[in-house]
mmCIF file of N, CA and C in Angstrom:
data_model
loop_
_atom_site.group_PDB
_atom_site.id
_atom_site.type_symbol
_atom_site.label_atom_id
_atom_site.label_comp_id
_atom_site.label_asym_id
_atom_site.label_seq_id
_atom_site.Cartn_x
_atom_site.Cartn_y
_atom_site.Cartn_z
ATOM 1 N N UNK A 1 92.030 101.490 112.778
ATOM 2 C CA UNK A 1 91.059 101.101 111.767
ATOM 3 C C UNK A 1 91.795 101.036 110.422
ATOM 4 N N UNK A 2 91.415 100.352 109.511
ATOM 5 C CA UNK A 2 92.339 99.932 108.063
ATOM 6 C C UNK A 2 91.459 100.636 107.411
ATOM 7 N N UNK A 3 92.379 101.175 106.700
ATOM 8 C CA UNK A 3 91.939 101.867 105.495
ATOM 9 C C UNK A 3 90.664 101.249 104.279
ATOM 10 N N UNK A 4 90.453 100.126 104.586
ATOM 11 C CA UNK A 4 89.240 99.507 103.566
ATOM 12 C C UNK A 4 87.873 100.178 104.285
ATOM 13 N N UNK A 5 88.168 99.657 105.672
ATOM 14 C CA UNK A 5 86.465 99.911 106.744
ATOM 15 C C UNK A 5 86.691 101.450 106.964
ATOM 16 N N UNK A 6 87.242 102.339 106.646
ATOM 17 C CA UNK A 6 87.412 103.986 106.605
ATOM 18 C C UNK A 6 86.817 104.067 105.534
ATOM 19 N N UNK A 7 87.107 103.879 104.176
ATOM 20 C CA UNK A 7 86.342 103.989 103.059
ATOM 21 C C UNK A 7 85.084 103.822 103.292
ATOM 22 N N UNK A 8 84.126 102.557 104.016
ATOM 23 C CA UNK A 8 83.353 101.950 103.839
ATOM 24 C C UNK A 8 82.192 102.432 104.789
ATOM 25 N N UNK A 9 82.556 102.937 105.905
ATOM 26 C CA UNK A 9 82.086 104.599 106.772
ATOM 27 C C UNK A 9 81.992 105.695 105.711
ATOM 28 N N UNK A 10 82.942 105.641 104.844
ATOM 29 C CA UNK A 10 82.644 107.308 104.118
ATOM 30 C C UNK A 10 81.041 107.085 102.800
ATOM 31 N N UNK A 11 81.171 106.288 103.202
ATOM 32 C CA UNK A 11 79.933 105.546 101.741
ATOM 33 C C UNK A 11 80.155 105.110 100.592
ATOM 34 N N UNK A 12 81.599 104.519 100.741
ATOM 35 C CA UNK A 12 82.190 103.587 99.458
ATOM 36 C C UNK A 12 81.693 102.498 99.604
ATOM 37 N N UNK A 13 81.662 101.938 98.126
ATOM 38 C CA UNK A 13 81.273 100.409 98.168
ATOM 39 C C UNK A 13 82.343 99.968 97.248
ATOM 40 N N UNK A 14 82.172 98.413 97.102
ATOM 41 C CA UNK A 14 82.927 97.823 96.476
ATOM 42 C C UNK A 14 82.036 97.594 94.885
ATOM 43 N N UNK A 15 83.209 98.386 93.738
ATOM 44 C CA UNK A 15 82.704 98.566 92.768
ATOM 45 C C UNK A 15 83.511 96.961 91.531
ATOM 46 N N UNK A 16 83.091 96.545 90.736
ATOM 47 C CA UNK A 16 83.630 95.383 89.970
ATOM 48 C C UNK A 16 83.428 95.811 88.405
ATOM 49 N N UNK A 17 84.293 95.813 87.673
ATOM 50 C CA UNK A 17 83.948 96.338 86.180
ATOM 51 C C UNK A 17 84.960 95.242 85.320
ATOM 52 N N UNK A 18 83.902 94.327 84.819
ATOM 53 C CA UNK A 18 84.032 93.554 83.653
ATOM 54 C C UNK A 18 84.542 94.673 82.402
ATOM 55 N N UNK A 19 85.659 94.042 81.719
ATOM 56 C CA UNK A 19 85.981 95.309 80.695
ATOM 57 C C UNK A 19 86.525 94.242 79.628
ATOM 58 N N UNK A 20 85.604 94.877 78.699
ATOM 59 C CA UNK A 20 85.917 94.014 77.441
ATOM 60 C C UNK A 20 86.724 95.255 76.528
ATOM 61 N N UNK A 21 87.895 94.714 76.340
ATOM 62 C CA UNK A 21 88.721 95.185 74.895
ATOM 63 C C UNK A 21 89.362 94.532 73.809
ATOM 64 N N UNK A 22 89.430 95.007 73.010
ATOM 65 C CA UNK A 22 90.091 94.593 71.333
ATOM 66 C C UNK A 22 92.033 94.341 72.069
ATOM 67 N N UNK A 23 92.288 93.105 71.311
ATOM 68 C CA UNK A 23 94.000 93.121 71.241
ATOM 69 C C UNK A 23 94.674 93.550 70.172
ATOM 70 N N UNK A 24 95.421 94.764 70.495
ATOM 71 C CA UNK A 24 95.893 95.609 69.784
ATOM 72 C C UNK A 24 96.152 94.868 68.422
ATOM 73 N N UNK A 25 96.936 93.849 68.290
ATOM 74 C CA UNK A 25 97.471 93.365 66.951
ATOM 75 C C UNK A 25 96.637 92.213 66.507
ATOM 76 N N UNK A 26 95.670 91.821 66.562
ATOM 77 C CA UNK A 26 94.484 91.328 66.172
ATOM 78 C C UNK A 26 92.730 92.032 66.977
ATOM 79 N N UNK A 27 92.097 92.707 66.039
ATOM 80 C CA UNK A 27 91.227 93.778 66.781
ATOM 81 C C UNK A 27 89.877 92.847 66.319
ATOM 82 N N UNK A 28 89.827 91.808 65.935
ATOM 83 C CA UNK A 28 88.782 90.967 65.590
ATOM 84 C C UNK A 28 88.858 90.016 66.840
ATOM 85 N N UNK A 29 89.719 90.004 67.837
ATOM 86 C CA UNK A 29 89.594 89.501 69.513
ATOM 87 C C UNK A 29 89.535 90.412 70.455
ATOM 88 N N UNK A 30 88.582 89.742 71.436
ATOM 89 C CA UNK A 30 88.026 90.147 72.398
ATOM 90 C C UNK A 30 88.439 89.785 73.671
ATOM 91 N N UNK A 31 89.435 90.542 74.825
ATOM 92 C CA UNK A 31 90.498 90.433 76.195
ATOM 93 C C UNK A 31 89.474 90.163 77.025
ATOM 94 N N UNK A 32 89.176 90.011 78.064
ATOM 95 C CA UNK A 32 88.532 90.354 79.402
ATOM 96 C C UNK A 32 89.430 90.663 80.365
ATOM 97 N N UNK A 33 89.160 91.708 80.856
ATOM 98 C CA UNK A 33 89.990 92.399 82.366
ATOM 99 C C UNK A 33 88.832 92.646 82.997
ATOM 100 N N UNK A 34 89.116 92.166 84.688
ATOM 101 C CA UNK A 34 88.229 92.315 85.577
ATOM 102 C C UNK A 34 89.523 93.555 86.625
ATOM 103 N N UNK A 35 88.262 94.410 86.875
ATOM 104 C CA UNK A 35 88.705 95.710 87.914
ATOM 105 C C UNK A 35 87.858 95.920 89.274
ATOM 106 N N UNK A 36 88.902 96.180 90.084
ATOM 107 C CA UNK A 36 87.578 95.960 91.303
ATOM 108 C C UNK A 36 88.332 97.149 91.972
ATOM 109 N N UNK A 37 87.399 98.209 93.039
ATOM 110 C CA UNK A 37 87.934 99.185 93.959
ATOM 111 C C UNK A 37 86.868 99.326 94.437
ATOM 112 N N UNK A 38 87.047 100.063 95.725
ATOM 113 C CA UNK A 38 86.439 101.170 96.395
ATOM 114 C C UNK A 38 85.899 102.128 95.607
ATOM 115 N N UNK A 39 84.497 102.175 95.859
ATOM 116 C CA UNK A 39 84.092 103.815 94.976
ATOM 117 C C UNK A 39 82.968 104.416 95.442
ATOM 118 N N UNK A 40 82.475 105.435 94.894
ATOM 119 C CA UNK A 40 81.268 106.238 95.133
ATOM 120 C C UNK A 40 80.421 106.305 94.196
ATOM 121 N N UNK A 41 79.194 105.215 94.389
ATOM 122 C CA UNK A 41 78.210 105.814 93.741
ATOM 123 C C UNK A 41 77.668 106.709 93.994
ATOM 124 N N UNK A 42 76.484 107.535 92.770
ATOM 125 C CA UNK A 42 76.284 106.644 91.177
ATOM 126 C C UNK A 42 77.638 107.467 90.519
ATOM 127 N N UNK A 43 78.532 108.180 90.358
ATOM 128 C CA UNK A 43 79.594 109.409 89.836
ATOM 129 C C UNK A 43 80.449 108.316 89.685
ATOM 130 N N UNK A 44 81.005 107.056 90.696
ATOM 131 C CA UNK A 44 81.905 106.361 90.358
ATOM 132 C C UNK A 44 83.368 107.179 89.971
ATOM 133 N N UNK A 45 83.793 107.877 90.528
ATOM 134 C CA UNK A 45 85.143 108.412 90.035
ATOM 135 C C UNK A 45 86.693 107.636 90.052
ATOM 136 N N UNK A 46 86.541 107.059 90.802
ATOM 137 C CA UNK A 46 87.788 105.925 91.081
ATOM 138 C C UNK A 46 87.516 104.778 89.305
ATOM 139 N N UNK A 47 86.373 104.563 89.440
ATOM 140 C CA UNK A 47 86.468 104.089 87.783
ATOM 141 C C UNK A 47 86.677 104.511 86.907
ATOM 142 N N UNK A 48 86.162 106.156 86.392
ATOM 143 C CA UNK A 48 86.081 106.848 85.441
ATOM 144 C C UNK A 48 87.581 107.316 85.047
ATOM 145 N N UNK A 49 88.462 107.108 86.444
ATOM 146 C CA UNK A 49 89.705 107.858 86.584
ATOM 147 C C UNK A 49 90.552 106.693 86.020
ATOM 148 N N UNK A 50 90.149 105.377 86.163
ATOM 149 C CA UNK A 50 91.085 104.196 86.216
ATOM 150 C C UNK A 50 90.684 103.813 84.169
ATOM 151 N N UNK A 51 89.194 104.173 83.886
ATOM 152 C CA UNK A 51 89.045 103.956 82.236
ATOM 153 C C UNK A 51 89.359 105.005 81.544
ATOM 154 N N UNK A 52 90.041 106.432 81.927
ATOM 155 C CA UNK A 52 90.614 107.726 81.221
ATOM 156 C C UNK A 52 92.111 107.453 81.190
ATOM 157 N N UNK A 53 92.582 106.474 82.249
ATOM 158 C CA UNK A 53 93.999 106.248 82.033
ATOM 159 C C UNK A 53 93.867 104.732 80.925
ATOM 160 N N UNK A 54 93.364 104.173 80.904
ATOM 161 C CA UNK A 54 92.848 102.953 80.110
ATOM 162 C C UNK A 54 93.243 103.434 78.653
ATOM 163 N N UNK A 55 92.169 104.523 78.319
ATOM 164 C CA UNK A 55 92.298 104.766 76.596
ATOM 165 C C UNK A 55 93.722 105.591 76.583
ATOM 166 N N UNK A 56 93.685 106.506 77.546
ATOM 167 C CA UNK A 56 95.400 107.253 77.357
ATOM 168 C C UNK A 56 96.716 106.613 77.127
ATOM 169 N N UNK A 57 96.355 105.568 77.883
ATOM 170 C CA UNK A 57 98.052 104.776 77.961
ATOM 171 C C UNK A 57 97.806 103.646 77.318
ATOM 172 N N UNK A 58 97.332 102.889 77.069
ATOM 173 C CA UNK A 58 97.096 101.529 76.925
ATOM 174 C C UNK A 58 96.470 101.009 75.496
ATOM 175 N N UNK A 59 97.110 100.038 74.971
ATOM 176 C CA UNK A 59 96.796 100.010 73.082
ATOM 177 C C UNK A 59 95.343 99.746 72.848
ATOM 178 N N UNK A 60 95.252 98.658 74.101
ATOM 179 C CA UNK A 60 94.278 97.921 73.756
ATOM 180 C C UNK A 60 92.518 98.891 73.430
ATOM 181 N N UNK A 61 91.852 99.170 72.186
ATOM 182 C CA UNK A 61 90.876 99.811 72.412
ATOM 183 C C UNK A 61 89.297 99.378 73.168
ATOM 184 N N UNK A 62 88.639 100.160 74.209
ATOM 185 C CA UNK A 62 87.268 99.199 74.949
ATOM 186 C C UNK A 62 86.464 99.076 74.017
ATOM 187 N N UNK A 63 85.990 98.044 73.901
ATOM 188 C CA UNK A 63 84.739 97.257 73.936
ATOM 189 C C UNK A 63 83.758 97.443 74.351
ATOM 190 N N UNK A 64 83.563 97.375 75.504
ATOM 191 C CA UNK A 64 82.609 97.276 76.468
ATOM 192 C C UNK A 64 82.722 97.500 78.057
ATOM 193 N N UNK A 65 82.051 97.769 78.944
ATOM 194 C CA UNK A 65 82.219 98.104 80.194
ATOM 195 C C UNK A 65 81.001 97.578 81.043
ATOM 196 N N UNK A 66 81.109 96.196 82.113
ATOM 197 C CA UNK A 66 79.793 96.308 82.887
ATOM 198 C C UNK A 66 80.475 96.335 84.378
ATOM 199 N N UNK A 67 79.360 97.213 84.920
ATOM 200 C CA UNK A 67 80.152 97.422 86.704
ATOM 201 C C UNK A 67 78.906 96.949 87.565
ATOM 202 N N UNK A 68 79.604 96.175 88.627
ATOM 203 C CA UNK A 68 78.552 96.091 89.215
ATOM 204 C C UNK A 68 79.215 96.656 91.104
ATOM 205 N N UNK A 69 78.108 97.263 91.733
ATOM 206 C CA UNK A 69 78.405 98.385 92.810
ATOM 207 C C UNK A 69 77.624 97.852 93.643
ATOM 208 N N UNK A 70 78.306 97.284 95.316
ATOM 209 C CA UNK A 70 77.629 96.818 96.459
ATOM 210 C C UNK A 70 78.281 96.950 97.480
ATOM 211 N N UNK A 71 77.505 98.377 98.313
ATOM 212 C CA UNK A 71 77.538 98.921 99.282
ATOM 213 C C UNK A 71 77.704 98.025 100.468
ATOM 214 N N UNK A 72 79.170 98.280 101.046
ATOM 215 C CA UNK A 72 79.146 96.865 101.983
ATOM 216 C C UNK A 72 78.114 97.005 103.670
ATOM 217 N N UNK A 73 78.663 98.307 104.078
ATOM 218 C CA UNK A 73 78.412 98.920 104.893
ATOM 219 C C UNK A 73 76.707 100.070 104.252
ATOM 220 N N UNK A 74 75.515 100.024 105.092
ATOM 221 C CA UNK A 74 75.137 101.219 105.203
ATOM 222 C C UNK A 74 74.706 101.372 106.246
ATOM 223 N N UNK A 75 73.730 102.622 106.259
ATOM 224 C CA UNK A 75 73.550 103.732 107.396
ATOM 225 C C UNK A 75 72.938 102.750 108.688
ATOM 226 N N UNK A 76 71.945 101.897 108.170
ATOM 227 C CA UNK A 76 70.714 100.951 108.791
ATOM 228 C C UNK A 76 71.623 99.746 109.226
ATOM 229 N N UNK A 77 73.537 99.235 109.035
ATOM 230 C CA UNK A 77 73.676 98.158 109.623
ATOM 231 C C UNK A 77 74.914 98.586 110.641
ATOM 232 N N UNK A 78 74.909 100.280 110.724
ATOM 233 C CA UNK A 78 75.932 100.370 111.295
ATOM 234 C C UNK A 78 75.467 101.314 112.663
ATOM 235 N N UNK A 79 75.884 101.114 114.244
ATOM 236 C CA UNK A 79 75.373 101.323 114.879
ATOM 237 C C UNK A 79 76.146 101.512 116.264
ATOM 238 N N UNK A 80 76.576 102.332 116.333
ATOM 239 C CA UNK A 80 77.550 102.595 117.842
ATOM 240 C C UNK A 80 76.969 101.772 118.944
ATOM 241 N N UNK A 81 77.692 101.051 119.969
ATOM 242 C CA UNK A 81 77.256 100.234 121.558
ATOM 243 C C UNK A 81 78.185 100.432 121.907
ATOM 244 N N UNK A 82 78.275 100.497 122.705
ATOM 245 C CA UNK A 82 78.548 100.940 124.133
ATOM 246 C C UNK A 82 78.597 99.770 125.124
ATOM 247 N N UNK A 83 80.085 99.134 125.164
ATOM 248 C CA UNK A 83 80.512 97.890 125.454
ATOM 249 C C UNK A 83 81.689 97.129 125.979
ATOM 250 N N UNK A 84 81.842 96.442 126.853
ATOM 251 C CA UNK A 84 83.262 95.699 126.662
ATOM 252 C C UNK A 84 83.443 94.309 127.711
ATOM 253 N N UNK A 85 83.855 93.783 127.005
ATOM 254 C CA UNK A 85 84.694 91.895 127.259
ATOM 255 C C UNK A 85 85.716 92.055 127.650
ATOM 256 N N UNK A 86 85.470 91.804 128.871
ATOM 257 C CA UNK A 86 86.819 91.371 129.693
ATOM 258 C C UNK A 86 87.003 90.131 129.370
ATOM 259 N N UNK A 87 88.586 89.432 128.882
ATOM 260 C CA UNK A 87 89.093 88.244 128.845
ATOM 261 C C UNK A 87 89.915 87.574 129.950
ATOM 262 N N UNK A 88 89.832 86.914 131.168
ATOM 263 C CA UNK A 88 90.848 86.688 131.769
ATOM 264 C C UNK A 88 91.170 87.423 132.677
#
C-alpha cells in the first residue's frame, strides 16, 4: 500500500492553502503560493507546521491564508469484501 492511501485510512484529507504574501523588497505587492498536503482536520497540523516555518525562515511577510480540506476517503465509502479474479 503507498503511503498517500495509508494516510487516507488514518483520516487525512487532502488539504490546499492559497497563501497570499508581501515581496520582501516591494511590500505594496502581493505573491500567490499555492500549498497542498495531507492533513488532519479541523487542528490541521501539517499546515500550521509548514506556516511557522513560513514566518521563521522566509522574508516574504503573510497576507492572507485560505485552505480548503477534502476528505478523500471516509468511514461510509470504505468497506472490506471478501474477493478474488482469477486472470487466465
Amino acid at each position: 500500500m503507498n503511503k498517500d492511501m495509508e494516510l487516507q485510512l488514518k483520516g487525512y484529507g487532502l488539504t490546499t492553502a492559497h497563501i497570499l504574501y508581501r515581496m520582501p523588497d516591494h511590500p505594496t505587492i502581493l505573491q500567490t503560493f499555492v500549498w497542498q498536503a495531507y492533513d488532519l482536520a479541523p487542528d490541521f497540523p501539517e499546515m500550521k507546521t509548514f506556516l511557522k516555518f513560513w514566518q521563521q525562515k522566509l522574508d516574504g511577510p503573510l497576507h492572507s491564508v485560505r485552505y480548503f480540506h477534502r476528505k478523500l476517503i471516509s468511514a461510509s465509502e470504505w468497506r472490506g469484501l471478501r474477493g478474488e479474479f482469477i486472470l487466465n
